[in-house]
Tab-separated table of C-alpha atoms in Angstrom:
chain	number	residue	atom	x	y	z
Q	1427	UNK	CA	1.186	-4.381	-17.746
Q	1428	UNK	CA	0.637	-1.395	-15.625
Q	1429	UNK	CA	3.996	-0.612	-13.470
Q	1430	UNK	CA	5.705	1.825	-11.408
Q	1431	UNK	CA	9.678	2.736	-11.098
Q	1432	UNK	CA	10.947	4.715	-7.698
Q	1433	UNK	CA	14.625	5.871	-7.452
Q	1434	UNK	CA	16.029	3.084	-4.950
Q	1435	UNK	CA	17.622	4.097	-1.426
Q	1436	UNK	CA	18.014	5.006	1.041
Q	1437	UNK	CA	18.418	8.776	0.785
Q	1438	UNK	CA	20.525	10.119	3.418
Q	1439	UNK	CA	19.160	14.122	3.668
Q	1440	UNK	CA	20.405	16.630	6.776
Q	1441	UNK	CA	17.486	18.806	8.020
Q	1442	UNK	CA	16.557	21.335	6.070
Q	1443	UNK	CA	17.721	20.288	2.834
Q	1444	UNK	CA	15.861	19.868	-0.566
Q	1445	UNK	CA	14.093	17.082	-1.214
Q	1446	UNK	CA	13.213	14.867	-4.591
Q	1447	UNK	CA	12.119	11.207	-4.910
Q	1448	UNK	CA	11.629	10.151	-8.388
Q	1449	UNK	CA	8.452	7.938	-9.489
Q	1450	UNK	CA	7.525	7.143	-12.975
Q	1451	UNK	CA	4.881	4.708	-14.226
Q	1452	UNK	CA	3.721	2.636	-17.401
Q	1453	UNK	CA	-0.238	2.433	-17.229
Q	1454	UNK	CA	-3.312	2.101	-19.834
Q	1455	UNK	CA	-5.819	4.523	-19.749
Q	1456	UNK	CA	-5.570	7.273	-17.440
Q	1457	UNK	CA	-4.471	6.455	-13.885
Q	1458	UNK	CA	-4.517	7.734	-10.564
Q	1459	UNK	CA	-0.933	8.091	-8.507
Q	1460	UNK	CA	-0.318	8.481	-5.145
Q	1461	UNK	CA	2.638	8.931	-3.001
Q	1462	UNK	CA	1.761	7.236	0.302
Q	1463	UNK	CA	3.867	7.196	3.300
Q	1464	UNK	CA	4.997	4.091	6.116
Q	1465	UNK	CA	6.510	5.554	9.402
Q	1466	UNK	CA	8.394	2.945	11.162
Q	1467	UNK	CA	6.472	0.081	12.561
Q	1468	UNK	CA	3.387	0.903	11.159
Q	1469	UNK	CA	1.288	0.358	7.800
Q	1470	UNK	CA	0.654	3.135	4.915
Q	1471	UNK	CA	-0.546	6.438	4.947
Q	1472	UNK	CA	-1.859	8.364	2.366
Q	1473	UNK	CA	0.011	11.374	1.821
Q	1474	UNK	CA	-0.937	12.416	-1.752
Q	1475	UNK	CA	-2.992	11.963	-4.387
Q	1476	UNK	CA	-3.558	13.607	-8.236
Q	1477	UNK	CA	-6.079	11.900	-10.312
Q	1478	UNK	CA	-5.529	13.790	-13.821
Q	1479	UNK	CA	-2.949	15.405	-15.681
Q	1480	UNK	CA	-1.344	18.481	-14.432
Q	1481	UNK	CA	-2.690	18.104	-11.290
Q	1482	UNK	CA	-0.793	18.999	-8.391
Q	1483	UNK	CA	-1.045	16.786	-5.017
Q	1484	UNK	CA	0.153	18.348	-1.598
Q	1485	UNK	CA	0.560	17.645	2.279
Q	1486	UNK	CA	2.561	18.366	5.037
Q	1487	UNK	CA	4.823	20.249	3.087
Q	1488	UNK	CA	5.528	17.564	0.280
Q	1489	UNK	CA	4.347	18.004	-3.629
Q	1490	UNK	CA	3.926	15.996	-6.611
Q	1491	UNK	CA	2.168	16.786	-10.298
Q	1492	UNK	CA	1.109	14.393	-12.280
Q	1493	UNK	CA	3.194	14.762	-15.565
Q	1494	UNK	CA	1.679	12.650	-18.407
Q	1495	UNK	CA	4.144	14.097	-21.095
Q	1496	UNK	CA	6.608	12.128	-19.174
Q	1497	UNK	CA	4.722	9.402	-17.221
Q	1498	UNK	CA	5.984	10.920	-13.894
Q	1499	UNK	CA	5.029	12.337	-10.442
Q	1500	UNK	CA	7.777	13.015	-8.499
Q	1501	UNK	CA	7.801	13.802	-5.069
Q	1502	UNK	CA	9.203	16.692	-3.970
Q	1503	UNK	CA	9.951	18.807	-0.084
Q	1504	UNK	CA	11.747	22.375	0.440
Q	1505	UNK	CA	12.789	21.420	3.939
Q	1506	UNK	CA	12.924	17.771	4.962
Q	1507	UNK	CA	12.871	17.225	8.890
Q	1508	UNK	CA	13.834	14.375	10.998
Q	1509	UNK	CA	10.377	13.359	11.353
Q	1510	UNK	CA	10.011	12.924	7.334
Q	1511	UNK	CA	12.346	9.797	8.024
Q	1512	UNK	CA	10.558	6.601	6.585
Q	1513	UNK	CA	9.586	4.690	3.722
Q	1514	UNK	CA	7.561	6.532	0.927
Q	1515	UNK	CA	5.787	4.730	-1.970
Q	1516	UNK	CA	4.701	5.780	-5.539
Q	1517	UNK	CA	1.589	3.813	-6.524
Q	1518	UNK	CA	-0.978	4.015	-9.822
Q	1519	UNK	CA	-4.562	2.822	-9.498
Q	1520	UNK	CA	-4.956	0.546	-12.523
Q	1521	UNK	CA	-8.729	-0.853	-12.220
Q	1522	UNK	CA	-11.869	0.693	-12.804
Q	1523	UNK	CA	-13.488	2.401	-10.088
Q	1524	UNK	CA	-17.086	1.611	-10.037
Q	1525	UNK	CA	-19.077	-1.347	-10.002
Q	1526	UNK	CA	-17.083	-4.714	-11.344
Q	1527	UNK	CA	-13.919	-3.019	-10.502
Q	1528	UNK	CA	-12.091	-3.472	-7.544
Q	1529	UNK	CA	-9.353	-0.438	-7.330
Q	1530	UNK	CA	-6.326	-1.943	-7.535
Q	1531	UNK	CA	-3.373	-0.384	-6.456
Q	1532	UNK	CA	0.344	-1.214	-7.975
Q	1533	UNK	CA	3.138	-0.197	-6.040
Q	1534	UNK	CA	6.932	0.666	-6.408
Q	1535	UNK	CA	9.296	-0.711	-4.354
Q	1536	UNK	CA	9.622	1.951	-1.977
Q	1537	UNK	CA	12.008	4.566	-0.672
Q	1538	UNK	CA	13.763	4.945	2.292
Q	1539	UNK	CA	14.365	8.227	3.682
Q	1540	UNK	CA	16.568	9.388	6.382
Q	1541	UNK	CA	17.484	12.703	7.658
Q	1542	UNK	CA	19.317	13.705	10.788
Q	1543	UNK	CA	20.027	16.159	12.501
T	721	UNK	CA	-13.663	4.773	14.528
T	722	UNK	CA	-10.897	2.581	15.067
T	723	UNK	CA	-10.099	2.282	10.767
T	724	UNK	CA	-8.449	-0.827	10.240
T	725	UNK	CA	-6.885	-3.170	12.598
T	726	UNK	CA	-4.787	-6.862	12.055
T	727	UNK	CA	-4.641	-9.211	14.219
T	728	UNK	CA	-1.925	-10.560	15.362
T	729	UNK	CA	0.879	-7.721	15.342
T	730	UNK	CA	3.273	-10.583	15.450
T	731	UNK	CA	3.388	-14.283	14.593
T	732	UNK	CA	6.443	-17.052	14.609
T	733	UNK	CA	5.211	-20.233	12.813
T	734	UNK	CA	7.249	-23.478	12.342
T	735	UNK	CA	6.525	-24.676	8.414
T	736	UNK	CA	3.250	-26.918	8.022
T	737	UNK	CA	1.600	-24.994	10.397
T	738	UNK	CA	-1.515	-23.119	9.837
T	739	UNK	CA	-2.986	-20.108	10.720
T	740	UNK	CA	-5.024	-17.209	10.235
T	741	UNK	CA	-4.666	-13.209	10.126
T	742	UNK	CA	-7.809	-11.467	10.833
T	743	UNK	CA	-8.970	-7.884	9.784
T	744	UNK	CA	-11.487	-5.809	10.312
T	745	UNK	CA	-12.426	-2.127	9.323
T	746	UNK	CA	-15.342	0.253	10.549
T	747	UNK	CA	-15.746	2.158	7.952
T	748	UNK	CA	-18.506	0.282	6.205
T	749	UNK	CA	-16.219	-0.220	2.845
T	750	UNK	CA	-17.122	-2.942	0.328
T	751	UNK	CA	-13.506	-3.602	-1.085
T	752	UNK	CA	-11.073	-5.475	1.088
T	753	UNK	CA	-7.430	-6.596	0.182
T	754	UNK	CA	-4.632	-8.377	1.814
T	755	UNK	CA	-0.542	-7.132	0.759
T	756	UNK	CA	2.176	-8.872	1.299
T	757	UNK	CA	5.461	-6.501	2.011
T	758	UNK	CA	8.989	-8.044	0.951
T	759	UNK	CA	12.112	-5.806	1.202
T	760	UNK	CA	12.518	-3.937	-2.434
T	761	UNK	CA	9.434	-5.287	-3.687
T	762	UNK	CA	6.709	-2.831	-2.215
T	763	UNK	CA	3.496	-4.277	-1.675
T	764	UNK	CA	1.893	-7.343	-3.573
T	765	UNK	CA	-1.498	-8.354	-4.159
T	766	UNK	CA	-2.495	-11.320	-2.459
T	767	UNK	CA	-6.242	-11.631	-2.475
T	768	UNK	CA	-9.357	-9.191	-2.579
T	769	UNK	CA	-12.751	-8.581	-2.265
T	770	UNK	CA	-15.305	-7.179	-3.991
T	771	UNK	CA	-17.991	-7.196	-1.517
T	772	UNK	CA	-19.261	-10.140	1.606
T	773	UNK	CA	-19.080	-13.419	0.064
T	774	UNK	CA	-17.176	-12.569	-2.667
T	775	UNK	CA	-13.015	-12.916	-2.732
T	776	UNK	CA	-10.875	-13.211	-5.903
T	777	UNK	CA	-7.054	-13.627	-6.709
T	778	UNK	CA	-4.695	-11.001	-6.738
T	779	UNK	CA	-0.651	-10.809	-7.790
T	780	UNK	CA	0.501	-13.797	-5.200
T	781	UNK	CA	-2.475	-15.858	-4.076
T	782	UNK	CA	-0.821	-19.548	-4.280
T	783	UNK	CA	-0.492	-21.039	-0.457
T	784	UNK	CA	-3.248	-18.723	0.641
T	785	UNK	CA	-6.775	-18.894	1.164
T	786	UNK	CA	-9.413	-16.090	2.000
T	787	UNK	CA	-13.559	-15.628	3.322
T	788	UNK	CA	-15.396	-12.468	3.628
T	789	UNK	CA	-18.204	-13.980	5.423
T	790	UNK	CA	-18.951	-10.327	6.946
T	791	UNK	CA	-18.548	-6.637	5.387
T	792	UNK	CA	-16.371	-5.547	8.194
T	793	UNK	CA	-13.857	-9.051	8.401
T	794	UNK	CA	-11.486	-9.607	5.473
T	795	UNK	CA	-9.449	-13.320	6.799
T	796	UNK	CA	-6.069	-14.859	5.264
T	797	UNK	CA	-5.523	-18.174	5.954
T	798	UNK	CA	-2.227	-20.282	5.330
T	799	UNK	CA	-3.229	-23.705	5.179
T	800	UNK	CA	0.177	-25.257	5.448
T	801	UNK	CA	3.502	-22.067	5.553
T	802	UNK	CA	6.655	-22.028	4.236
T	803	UNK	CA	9.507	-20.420	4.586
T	804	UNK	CA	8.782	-18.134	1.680
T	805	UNK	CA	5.524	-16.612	3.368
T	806	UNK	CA	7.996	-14.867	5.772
T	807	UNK	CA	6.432	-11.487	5.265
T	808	UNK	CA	4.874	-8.304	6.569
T	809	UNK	CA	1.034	-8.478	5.151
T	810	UNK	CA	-0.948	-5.631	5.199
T	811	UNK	CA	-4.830	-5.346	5.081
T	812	UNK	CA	-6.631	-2.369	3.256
T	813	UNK	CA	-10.182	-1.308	2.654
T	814	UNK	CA	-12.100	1.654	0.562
T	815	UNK	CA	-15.274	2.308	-0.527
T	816	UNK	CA	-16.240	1.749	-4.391
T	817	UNK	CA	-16.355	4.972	-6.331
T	818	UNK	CA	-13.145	5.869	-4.484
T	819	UNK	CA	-9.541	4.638	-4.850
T	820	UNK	CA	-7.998	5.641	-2.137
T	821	UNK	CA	-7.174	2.748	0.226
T	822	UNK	CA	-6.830	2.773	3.830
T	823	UNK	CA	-4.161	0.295	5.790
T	824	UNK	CA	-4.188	-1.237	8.654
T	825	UNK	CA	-0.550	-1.391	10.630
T	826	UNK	CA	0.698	-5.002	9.583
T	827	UNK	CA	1.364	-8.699	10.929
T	828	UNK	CA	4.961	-9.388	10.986
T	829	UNK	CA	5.019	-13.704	10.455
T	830	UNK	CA	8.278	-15.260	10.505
T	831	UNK	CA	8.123	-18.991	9.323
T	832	UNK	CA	10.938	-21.443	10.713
């Protein structure tokens, strides 16, 4: 079935350094992947999305291309901050969109981020 | 527009009791799901929706129950919890045509 892999954490960053958090999936068909995001205490936030191959997601400073040669998208930052700190999750969308569908979403585990200071 | 909200933010149960988690979204979006969030897990399916009056099974639905008796309320009900429903669950909604899904910020449940 349709899956996704993260790199585990945490990731311990100082400001300012490069960021990369690895993602890479097993779906049928052609999927869409996301990176969202989940700040402390609250629920997810979209950060990302690229819905074909090649495509190149951004936001806030973060990036990810959807690489089909090698089933990845791979999230990546120039400069992390302190406020980057949280929990970031790769996720395909495995269903069909329209009607009799119901957009399901499979997620990886998660990865934690921290940066200081 | 307030998105999505969950009520309640937090919940202690002892096991056999029962309760239910209540969300809502103003955003006039057909599909509805519920997550449940375990450390190094991510998110798991427990139930969706479709549409009002319809609900299905997701990933994890065993020792859950859901209605959609209105577009805007999604409810999760656990009849009789356990232990093992200790969780974070989540609540999402989008519109069909679209994939993107929009969260609302969690109910923490602890069952003794």
């Amino acid at each position: 079935g349709d899956s996704v892999t993260q790199m585990e954490g945490p990731v311990t960053l100082s400001e300012e350094a490069f960021l990369t958090i690895n993602c890479t999936y097993t779906a049928t068909g052609y999927p869409s992947l996301f990176w969202y995001v989940q700040y402390p205490g609250e629920g997810l936030q979209l950060l990302l999305k690229a819905t074909k191959a090649d495509d190149k997601g951004s936001n806030k400073g973060f990036e990810a291309t959807y690489r089909k040669e090698t089933t990845s998208f791979h999230l990546e930052k120039g400069s992390v901050q302190v406020s980057d700190s949280a929990v970031y999750f790769c996720a395909l969308s495995g269903g069909p969109l329209f009607s009799g569908g119901y957009n399901k979403l499979i997620f990886g585990a998660g990865t934690r981020l921290a940066v200081h200071p | 527009n307030a998105g999505v909200t969950q009520t309640p933010k937090f919940r202690v149960l002892k096991t056999g009791q029962s309760m239910t988690l209540l969300c809502a979204q103003d955003m006039n979006h057909e599909y509805m799901y519920w997550y449940r969030q375990d450390p190094g897990m991510g998110l798991r399916l427990i139930h969706y929706s479709v549409g009002e009056g319809t609900t299905a099974k997701g990933e994890v639905p065993d020792g859950y129950n859901v209605s959609r008796l209105k577009k805007q309320n999604f409810l999760l009900g656990l009849e009789s919890a356990a232990p093992s429903q200790t969780s974070v669950y989540f609540c999402a909604s989008t519109s069909e045509g679209h994939n993107e899904q929009f969260f609302g910020p969690g109910t923490r449940l602890t069952v003794l």
